XYZ file of C-alpha atoms in Angstrom:
301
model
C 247.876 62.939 39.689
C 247.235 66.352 40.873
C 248.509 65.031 44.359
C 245.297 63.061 44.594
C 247.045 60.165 45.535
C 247.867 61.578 48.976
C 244.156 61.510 49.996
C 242.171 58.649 50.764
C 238.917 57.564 49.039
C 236.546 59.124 51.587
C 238.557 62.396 50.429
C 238.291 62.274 46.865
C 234.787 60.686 46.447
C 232.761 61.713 49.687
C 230.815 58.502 50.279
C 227.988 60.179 51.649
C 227.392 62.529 49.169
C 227.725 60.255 46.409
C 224.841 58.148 48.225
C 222.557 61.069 48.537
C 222.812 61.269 45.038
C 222.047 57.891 44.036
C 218.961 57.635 46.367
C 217.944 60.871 44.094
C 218.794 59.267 40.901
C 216.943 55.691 42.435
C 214.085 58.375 43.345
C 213.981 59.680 39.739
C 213.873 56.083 37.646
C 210.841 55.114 40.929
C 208.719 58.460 40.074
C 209.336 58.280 36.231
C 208.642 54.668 36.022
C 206.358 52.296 38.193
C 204.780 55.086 40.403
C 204.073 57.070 37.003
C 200.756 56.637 37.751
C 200.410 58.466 40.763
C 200.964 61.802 38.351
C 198.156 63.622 36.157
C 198.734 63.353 32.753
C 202.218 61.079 32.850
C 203.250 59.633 29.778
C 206.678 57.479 29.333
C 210.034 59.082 29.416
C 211.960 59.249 26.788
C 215.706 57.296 27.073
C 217.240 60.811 25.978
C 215.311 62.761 28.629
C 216.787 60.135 31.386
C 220.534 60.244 30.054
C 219.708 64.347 30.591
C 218.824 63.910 34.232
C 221.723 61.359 35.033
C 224.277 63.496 32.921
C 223.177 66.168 35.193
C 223.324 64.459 38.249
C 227.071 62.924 37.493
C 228.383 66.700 36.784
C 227.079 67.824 40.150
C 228.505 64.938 41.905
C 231.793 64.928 40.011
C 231.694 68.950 40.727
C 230.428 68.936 44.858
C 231.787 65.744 45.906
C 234.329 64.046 43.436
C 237.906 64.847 43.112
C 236.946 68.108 41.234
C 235.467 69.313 44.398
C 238.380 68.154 46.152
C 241.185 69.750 44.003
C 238.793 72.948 44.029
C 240.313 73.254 47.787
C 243.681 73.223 46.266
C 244.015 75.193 43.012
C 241.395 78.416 42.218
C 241.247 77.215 38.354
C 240.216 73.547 39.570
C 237.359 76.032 41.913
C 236.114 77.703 38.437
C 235.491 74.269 37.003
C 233.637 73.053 39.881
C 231.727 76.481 39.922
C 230.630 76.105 36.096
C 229.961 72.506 35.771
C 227.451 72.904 39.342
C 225.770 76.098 38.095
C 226.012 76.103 34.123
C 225.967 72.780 33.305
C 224.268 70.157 35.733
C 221.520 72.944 35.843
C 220.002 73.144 32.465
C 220.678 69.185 32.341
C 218.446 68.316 35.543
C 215.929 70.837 34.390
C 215.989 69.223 30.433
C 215.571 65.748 32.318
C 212.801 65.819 34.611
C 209.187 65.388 32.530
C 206.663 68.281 32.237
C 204.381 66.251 33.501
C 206.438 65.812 36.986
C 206.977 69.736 36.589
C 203.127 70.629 36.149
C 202.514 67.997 39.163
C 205.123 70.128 41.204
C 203.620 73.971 39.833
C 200.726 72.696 41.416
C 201.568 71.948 44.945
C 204.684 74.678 44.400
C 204.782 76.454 48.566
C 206.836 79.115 46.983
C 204.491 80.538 44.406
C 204.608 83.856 45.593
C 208.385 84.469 45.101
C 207.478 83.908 41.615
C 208.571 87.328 40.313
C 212.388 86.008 40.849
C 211.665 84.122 37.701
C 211.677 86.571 35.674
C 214.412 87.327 33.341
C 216.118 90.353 34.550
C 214.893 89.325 38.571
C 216.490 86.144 37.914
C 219.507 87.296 35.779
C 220.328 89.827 38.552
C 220.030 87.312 41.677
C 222.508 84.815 40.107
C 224.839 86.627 38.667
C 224.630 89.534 41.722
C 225.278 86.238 44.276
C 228.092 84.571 42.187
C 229.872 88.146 42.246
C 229.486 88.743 45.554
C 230.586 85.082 46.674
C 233.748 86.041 44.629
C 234.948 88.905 46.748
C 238.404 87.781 48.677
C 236.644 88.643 52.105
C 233.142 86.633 51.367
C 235.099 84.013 49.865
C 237.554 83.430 52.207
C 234.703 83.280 55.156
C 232.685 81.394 53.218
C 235.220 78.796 52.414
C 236.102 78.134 56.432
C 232.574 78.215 58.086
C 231.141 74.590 56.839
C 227.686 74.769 57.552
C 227.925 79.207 55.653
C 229.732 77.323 52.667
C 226.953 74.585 52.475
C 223.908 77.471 52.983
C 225.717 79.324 50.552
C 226.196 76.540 47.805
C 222.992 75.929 47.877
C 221.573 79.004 47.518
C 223.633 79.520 44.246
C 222.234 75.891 42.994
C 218.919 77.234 43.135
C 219.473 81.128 41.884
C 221.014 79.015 38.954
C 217.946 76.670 38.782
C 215.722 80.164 38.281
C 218.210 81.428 36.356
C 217.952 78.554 33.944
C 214.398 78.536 34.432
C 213.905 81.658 32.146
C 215.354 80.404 29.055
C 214.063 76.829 29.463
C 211.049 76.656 31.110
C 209.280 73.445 30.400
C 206.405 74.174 30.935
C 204.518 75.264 27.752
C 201.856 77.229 28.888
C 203.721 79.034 31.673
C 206.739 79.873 29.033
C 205.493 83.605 28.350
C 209.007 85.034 27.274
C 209.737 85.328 23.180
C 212.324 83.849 21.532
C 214.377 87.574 21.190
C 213.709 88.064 24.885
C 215.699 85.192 25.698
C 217.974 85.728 23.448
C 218.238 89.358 24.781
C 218.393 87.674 28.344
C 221.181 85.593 27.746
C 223.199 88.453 26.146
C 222.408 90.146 29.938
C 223.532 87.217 31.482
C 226.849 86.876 29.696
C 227.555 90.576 30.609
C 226.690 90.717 34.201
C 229.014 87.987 34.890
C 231.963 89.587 32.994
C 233.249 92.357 35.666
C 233.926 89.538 38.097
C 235.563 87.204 36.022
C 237.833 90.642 34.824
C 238.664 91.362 38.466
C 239.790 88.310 38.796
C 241.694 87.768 35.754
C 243.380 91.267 35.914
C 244.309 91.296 39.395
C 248.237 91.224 39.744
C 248.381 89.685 43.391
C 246.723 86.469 44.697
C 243.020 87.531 46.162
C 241.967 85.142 48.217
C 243.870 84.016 51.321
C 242.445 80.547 50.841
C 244.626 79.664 48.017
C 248.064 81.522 48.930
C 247.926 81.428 53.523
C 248.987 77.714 54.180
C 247.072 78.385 57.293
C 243.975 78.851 56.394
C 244.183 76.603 53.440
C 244.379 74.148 55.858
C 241.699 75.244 57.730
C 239.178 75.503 54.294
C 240.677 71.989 53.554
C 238.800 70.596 56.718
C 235.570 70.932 54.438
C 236.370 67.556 51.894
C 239.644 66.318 54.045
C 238.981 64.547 57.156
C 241.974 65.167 59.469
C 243.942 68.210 58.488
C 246.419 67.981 61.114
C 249.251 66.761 58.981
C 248.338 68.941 56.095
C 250.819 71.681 56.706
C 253.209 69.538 58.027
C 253.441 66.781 54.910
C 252.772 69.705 52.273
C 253.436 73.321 53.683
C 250.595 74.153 51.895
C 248.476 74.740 48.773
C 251.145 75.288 46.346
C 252.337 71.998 47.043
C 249.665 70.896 44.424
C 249.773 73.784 42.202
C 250.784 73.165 38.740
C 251.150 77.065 38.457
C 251.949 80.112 40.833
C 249.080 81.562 42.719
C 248.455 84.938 40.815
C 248.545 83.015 37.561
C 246.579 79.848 38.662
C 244.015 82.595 39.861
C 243.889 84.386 36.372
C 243.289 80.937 34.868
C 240.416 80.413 36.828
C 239.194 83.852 35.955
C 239.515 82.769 32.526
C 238.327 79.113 32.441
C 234.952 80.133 34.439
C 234.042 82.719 31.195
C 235.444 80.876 28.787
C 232.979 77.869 30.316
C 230.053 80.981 30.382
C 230.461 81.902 26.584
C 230.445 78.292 24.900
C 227.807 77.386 27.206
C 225.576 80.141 26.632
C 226.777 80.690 22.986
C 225.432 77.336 22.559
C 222.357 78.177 24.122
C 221.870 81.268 22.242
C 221.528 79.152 18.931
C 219.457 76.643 20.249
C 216.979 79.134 20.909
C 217.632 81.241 17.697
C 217.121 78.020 15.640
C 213.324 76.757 17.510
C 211.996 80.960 17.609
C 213.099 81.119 13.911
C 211.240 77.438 12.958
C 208.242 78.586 15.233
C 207.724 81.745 13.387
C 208.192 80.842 10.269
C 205.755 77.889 10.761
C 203.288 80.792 12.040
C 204.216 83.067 8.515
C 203.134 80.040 6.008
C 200.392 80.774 4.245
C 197.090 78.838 5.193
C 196.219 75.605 2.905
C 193.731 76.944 0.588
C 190.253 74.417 0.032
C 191.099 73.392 -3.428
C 194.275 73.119 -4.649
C 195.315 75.248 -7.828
C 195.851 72.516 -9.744
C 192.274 71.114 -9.219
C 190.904 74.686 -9.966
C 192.458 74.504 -13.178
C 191.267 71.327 -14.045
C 187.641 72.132 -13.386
């Protein structure tokens, strides 16, 4: 499916990867569970707040090391997905999943409390959405995608500009969330528009951008990233649009589209779950205050 079938296992599901993972996952359950102990203040973890944190952890596999990250090499729409389930989904779900507890244990030993100011909304609006533009450009992303050890630097730099991100519209940590409910609501308006002129250039452009998807050459060459030998790959399949289920400028324009169409629900989605807990909390803070006797005991005196 896909032309999946004409890699090996190793290709599709990147062993190692997958068991980095699952020693984080194993790491989780240890920290949350029998050495809960070792935290101030710990308290059980709720069986919701786990399924977050595994949810979260499956999505960034499946995106950075399971097929979706493989077929990302061979079709720009199958990139997009792996782009927006990495950085707009698995974020917010690790970040929902780990305990405030383990957060408050982590604020405190936190080395990198002076870069704090990139957590602020437009700081932290600016640096993800400023680095996922820039990544997009056909020269960046073309280098990126054919230096290995750039592309990993590079990945990871957008996982945690996405984690700060994130951070401003969920921090979970009560007394260190300082932003109002409109702020955030203001902030993920911001968000939703910074991201937009990329994902127009992209979806507007007439001619394939990036050499990556459309030079059979150095497709190959980005391929060497998830495929281990790529010295058959032009010769079995002349390259990527062996695997494309559409032409090059359009599979590009769907990628365009799928990454804001992925923005919008997910931050549409966000934007009411926000709206609905600022509107409970103030109009818990407008009812009126319990009077000593109630009026109908006044009256019966």
């Amino acid at each position: 499916m896909l032309g999946l079938e004409y890699f090996s296992f190793a290709d599709k599901w990147s062993p190692l990867f997958l068991a980095f993972m699952l020693l984080v996952t194993a790491a989780y359950f240890l920290f949350t569970g029998p050495l809960s102990s070792r935290f101030k203040g710990h308290a059980p973890v709720s069986a919701g707040r786990k399924t977050l944190f595994v949810a979260g952890m499956f999505t960034l596999y499946l995106a950075q090391g399971g097929p979706i990250s493989l077929l990302g090499h061979t079709m720009f729409s199958f990139h997009m997905v792996s782009m927006a389930m990495s950085y707009l989904m698995a974020t917010p779900l690790l970040i929902l999943g780990i305990p405030v507890w383990m957060w408050r244990a982590f604020d405190r030993v936190n080395p990198f409390k002076k870069l704090g100011f990139l957590t602020r909304p437009v700081v932290a609006a600016i640096l993800f959405n400023g680095l996922f533009s820039f990544y997009h450009f056909p020269v960046i992303h073309d280098f990126v995608m054919l230096n290995f050890w750039v592309h990993r630097l590079y990945y990871l730099i957008l996982f945690i500009a996405s984690l700060v991100m994130w951070w401003a519209i969920l921090n979970p940590i009560p007394e260190k969330d300082k932003t109002t409910g409109l702020a955030k609501m203001g902030y993920i308006f911001l968000n939703m528009v910074l991201l937009t002129p990329a994902c127009a250039l992209i979806i507007f452009s007439s001619e394939p951008m990036y050499a990556t998807y459309s030079d059979p050459a150095i497709w190959a060459k980005a391929m060497g990233y998830c495929v281990s030998d790529t010295s058959g790959l032009l010769t079995q399949f002349g390259g990527p649009e062996y695997f494309g289920y559409l032409e090059s400028a359009i599979d590009q324009r769907v990628g365009g589209i799928i990454m804001k169409f992925f923005q919008e629900i997910i931050f549409a989605s966000m934007l009411a779950y926000v709206f609905f807990h600022w509107y409970k909390r103030e109009n818990k803070e407008d009812d009126p205050l319990p009077t000593e006797v109630p009026p109908g005991k006044l009256n019966q005196a």
